Amino acid sequence: MTRKFGSARIRASYSLMQFARDHLAKNGEWAEYEKVIHAPAPRSVKQWDPFPPRTVTEAPSKEYLRRIALHEEFVSRLRDALSSAEWRVRALPRHKLQFEEIAPAALLKSGVISFVRSQVGKLEEVEIIPSTAEERLTKLIWFIEQVCSVVPPKSGMTKPMIQDLAERLFEFHVGDDVFKVAWVEAKIPTGYKTGGRPKQ
């Protein structure tokens, strides 16, 4: 969803990378994955002495092994997530100009998965989009996190003000119940949730 507000545009990210970061990784795994993502694969070296020559593969580094383990775990969790009806997939097939709906089962068979590039085989800009109810909640969580990351605690911005802003910017009604859930789920600075914001 994209919404104009003056010269700004509001659009929650549904990229495969964002999905992996928010829904697949746990307990700091994504930060760890980013650190080891470029760990090189073991090299194969040809040794000529003693004769006859032979090819020897170097032992894999701890970083490379951790990279592979995390990637496989994310793929397994992605498979579990897509087995439910909570998510739908769309992507941009290579050499095409329009996004297409992709069957979740077909996505997992489309080739090598790159979470950091949001790419699966020849499918680029892969997006994992929640169902309607989940989509609204995801948009609100994303919006709250964006506002609170820009406007620091104790600056005068209150929870009701953020809800009112969301109500004016989004095309759907932002009820108290759904906003309360989104507020609890959002990852925002501690000051907003522990008294750092003005009393309401």
CSV table of C-alpha atoms in Angstrom, one decimal:
chain,number,residue,atom,x,y,z
A,1,MET,CA,0.0,0.0,0.0
A,2,THR,CA,1.3,3.4,-0.9
A,3,ARG,CA,-0.2,6.6,0.3
A,4,LYS,CA,0.8,10.2,-0.4
A,5,PHE,CA,1.1,12.7,2.4
A,6,GLY,CA,2.4,16.0,1.0
A,7,SER,CA,5.6,15.0,-0.7
A,8,ALA,CA,6.0,11.9,1.3
A,9,ARG,CA,4.9,8.3,0.4
A,10,ILE,CA,4.0,5.7,3.0
A,11,ARG,CA,4.6,2.1,2.1
A,12,ALA,CA,5.2,-0.9,4.3
A,13,SER,CA,7.9,-3.2,3.1
A,14,TYR,CA,6.8,-6.8,2.3
A,15,SER,CA,10.2,-7.8,0.7
A,16,LEU,CA,11.5,-11.3,1.4
A,17,MET,CA,14.4,-9.8,3.3
A,18,GLN,CA,12.0,-7.9,5.6
A,19,PHE,CA,9.9,-11.0,6.1
A,20,ALA,CA,13.0,-13.0,7.0
A,21,ARG,CA,14.1,-10.3,9.4
A,22,ASP,CA,10.8,-9.9,11.1
A,23,HIS,CA,9.2,-13.4,11.0
A,24,LEU,CA,11.9,-16.0,10.3
A,25,ALA,CA,14.9,-14.8,12.4
A,26,LYS,CA,14.8,-15.2,16.2
A,27,ASN,CA,16.8,-13.8,19.1
A,28,GLY,CA,19.3,-11.7,17.1
A,29,GLU,CA,19.8,-14.3,14.3
A,30,TRP,CA,19.3,-11.8,11.5
A,31,ALA,CA,22.1,-9.5,12.9
A,32,GLU,CA,24.3,-12.6,13.1
A,33,TYR,CA,23.4,-13.6,9.6
A,34,GLU,CA,24.4,-10.2,8.3
A,35,LYS,CA,27.8,-10.7,9.8
A,36,VAL,CA,28.5,-14.0,8.2
A,37,ILE,CA,26.6,-13.6,4.9
A,38,HIS,CA,29.9,-12.9,3.0
A,39,ALA,CA,31.8,-15.8,4.6
A,40,PRO,CA,33.5,-17.5,1.6
A,41,ALA,CA,32.9,-21.2,0.7
A,42,PRO,CA,35.9,-23.5,1.2
A,43,ARG,CA,38.4,-23.4,-1.7
A,44,SER,CA,39.6,-26.4,-3.6
A,45,VAL,CA,43.4,-26.4,-4.1
A,46,LYS,CA,45.4,-28.7,-6.4
A,47,GLN,CA,48.5,-30.2,-4.8
A,48,TRP,CA,51.3,-31.4,-7.0
A,49,ASP,CA,53.6,-32.8,-4.4
A,50,PRO,CA,53.8,-35.6,-3.7
A,51,PHE,CA,52.9,-37.1,-7.0
A,52,PRO,CA,50.3,-37.9,-8.3
A,53,PRO,CA,48.6,-34.5,-8.1
A,54,ARG,CA,45.3,-34.3,-6.2
A,55,THR,CA,42.7,-31.8,-5.3
A,56,VAL,CA,42.2,-30.9,-1.6
A,57,THR,CA,39.3,-28.9,-0.2
A,58,GLU,CA,40.0,-26.5,2.6
A,59,ALA,CA,38.2,-27.0,5.9
A,60,PRO,CA,35.1,-24.6,6.1
A,61,SER,CA,35.4,-21.7,8.4
A,62,LYS,CA,33.1,-21.3,11.5
A,63,GLU,CA,31.5,-18.3,9.8
A,64,TYR,CA,30.7,-20.2,6.7
A,65,LEU,CA,29.2,-23.1,8.6
A,66,ARG,CA,27.1,-20.7,10.6
A,67,ARG,CA,26.0,-18.9,7.4
A,68,ILE,CA,24.8,-22.2,5.9
A,69,ALA,CA,23.1,-23.3,9.2
A,70,LEU,CA,21.2,-20.0,9.5
A,71,HIS,CA,20.2,-20.0,5.8
A,72,GLU,CA,18.8,-23.6,6.0
A,73,GLU,CA,16.9,-22.7,9.2
A,74,PHE,CA,15.3,-19.6,7.6
A,75,VAL,CA,14.3,-21.7,4.5
A,76,SER,CA,12.7,-24.3,6.8
A,77,ARG,CA,10.8,-21.6,8.7
A,78,LEU,CA,9.8,-20.0,5.4
A,79,ARG,CA,8.4,-23.3,4.2
A,80,ASP,CA,6.4,-23.7,7.4
A,81,ALA,CA,5.1,-20.1,7.2
A,82,LEU,CA,4.0,-20.5,3.5
A,83,SER,CA,2.2,-23.7,4.3
A,84,SER,CA,-0.5,-21.7,6.1
A,85,ALA,CA,-3.1,-19.5,4.5
A,86,GLU,CA,-1.9,-16.4,6.3
A,87,TRP,CA,0.5,-15.3,3.5
A,88,ARG,CA,0.5,-14.8,-0.3
A,89,VAL,CA,3.5,-14.3,-2.6
A,90,ARG,CA,4.1,-12.0,-5.5
A,91,ALA,CA,7.3,-11.4,-7.4
A,92,LEU,CA,8.8,-9.9,-10.6
A,93,PRO,CA,9.8,-12.6,-13.0
A,94,ARG,CA,13.1,-11.8,-14.7
A,95,HIS,CA,12.7,-9.8,-18.0
A,96,LYS,CA,9.1,-8.9,-17.1
A,97,LEU,CA,7.7,-5.5,-16.0
A,98,GLN,CA,4.8,-6.5,-13.9
A,99,PHE,CA,4.5,-8.4,-10.6
A,100,GLU,CA,2.8,-11.8,-10.7
A,101,GLU,CA,1.1,-13.8,-8.0
A,102,ILE,CA,3.2,-16.9,-7.2
A,103,ALA,CA,1.9,-20.0,-5.6
A,104,PRO,CA,3.7,-20.4,-2.2
A,105,ALA,CA,4.6,-24.1,-3.0
A,106,ALA,CA,6.0,-23.0,-6.4
A,107,LEU,CA,8.2,-20.3,-4.8
A,108,LEU,CA,10.1,-22.9,-2.8
A,109,LYS,CA,10.8,-24.9,-6.0
A,110,SER,CA,11.9,-21.8,-8.1
A,111,GLY,CA,15.6,-22.0,-7.3
A,112,VAL,CA,18.2,-20.7,-4.9
A,113,ILE,CA,16.8,-18.4,-2.2
A,114,SER,CA,18.6,-15.2,-1.5
A,115,PHE,CA,17.1,-13.5,1.5
A,116,VAL,CA,19.3,-10.4,1.3
A,117,ARG,CA,18.4,-9.8,-2.3
A,118,SER,CA,14.7,-10.9,-2.0
A,119,GLN,CA,15.3,-13.2,-4.9
A,120,VAL,CA,14.4,-16.8,-5.5
A,121,GLY,CA,15.9,-18.3,-8.7
A,122,LYS,CA,14.7,-16.1,-11.6
A,123,LEU,CA,12.0,-14.4,-9.4
A,124,GLU,CA,13.1,-11.0,-8.3
A,125,GLU,CA,11.8,-8.5,-5.7
A,126,VAL,CA,9.9,-11.3,-4.0
A,127,GLU,CA,7.3,-10.1,-1.5
A,128,ILE,CA,5.5,-12.1,1.2
A,129,ILE,CA,2.2,-10.3,1.7
A,130,PRO,CA,-0.1,-11.0,4.7
A,131,SER,CA,-3.8,-11.7,4.4
A,132,THR,CA,-6.2,-8.7,4.7
A,133,ALA,CA,-6.5,-8.7,8.5
A,134,GLU,CA,-2.8,-9.4,9.0
A,135,GLU,CA,-1.9,-6.8,6.3
A,136,ARG,CA,-3.6,-4.0,8.2
A,137,LEU,CA,-1.9,-5.0,11.5
A,138,THR,CA,1.5,-5.2,9.7
A,139,LYS,CA,1.0,-1.7,8.2
A,140,LEU,CA,0.2,-0.2,11.5
A,141,ILE,CA,3.2,-1.9,13.2
A,142,TRP,CA,5.5,-0.6,10.5
A,143,PHE,CA,4.0,2.9,10.7
A,144,ILE,CA,4.4,3.1,14.5
A,145,GLU,CA,8.0,2.0,14.2
A,146,GLN,CA,8.7,4.6,11.5
A,147,VAL,CA,7.2,7.4,13.5
A,148,CYS,CA,8.9,6.5,16.7
A,149,SER,CA,12.2,6.0,15.1
A,150,VAL,CA,12.1,9.6,13.7
A,151,VAL,CA,10.3,11.4,16.6
A,152,PRO,CA,12.2,10.6,19.9
A,153,PRO,CA,10.5,10.0,23.3
A,154,LYS,CA,9.7,13.1,25.4
A,155,SER,CA,9.4,15.2,22.2
A,156,GLY,CA,5.6,15.8,22.6
A,157,MET,CA,4.4,13.0,20.4
A,158,THR,CA,1.8,10.9,22.2
A,159,LYS,CA,0.3,7.5,21.4
A,160,PRO,CA,-3.2,9.1,20.6
A,161,MET,CA,-1.4,11.5,18.2
A,162,ILE,CA,0.2,8.6,16.4
A,163,GLN,CA,-3.1,6.8,16.1
A,164,ASP,CA,-4.8,9.9,14.8
A,165,LEU,CA,-2.0,10.3,12.2
A,166,ALA,CA,-2.4,6.7,11.1
A,167,GLU,CA,-6.2,7.2,10.8
A,168,ARG,CA,-5.6,10.2,8.5
A,169,LEU,CA,-3.0,8.6,6.4
A,170,PHE,CA,-4.3,5.0,5.8
A,171,GLU,CA,-7.3,4.2,3.7
A,172,PHE,CA,-8.8,1.9,6.5
A,173,HIS,CA,-10.2,2.8,9.9
A,174,VAL,CA,-7.7,2.5,12.7
A,175,GLY,CA,-9.7,1.2,15.6
A,176,ASP,CA,-8.6,1.3,19.2
A,177,ASP,CA,-8.3,-2.5,19.5
A,178,VAL,CA,-6.2,-3.0,16.4
A,179,PHE,CA,-4.0,0.0,17.3
A,180,LYS,CA,-3.5,-1.3,20.8
A,181,VAL,CA,-2.3,-4.7,19.4
A,182,ALA,CA,0.0,-3.0,16.9
A,183,TRP,CA,1.4,-0.7,19.6
A,184,VAL,CA,2.4,-3.7,21.8
A,185,GLU,CA,3.9,-5.6,18.8
A,186,ALA,CA,5.9,-2.7,17.4
A,187,LYS,CA,9.6,-2.4,18.1
A,188,ILE,CA,9.9,1.1,19.3
A,189,PRO,CA,12.3,3.0,21.7
A,190,THR,CA,11.9,2.0,25.3
A,191,GLY,CA,11.0,5.6,26.4
A,192,TYR,CA,7.6,5.3,24.5
A,193,LYS,CA,6.5,2.3,26.5
A,194,THR,CA,8.0,3.0,29.9
A,195,GLY,CA,6.8,6.5,30.6
A,196,GLY,CA,9.2,8.4,28.4
A,197,ARG,CA,6.3,10.0,26.4
A,198,PRO,CA,4.1,12.7,27.9
A,199,LYS,CA,1.2,11.5,30.0
A,200,GLN,CA,-2.0,10.9,28.2
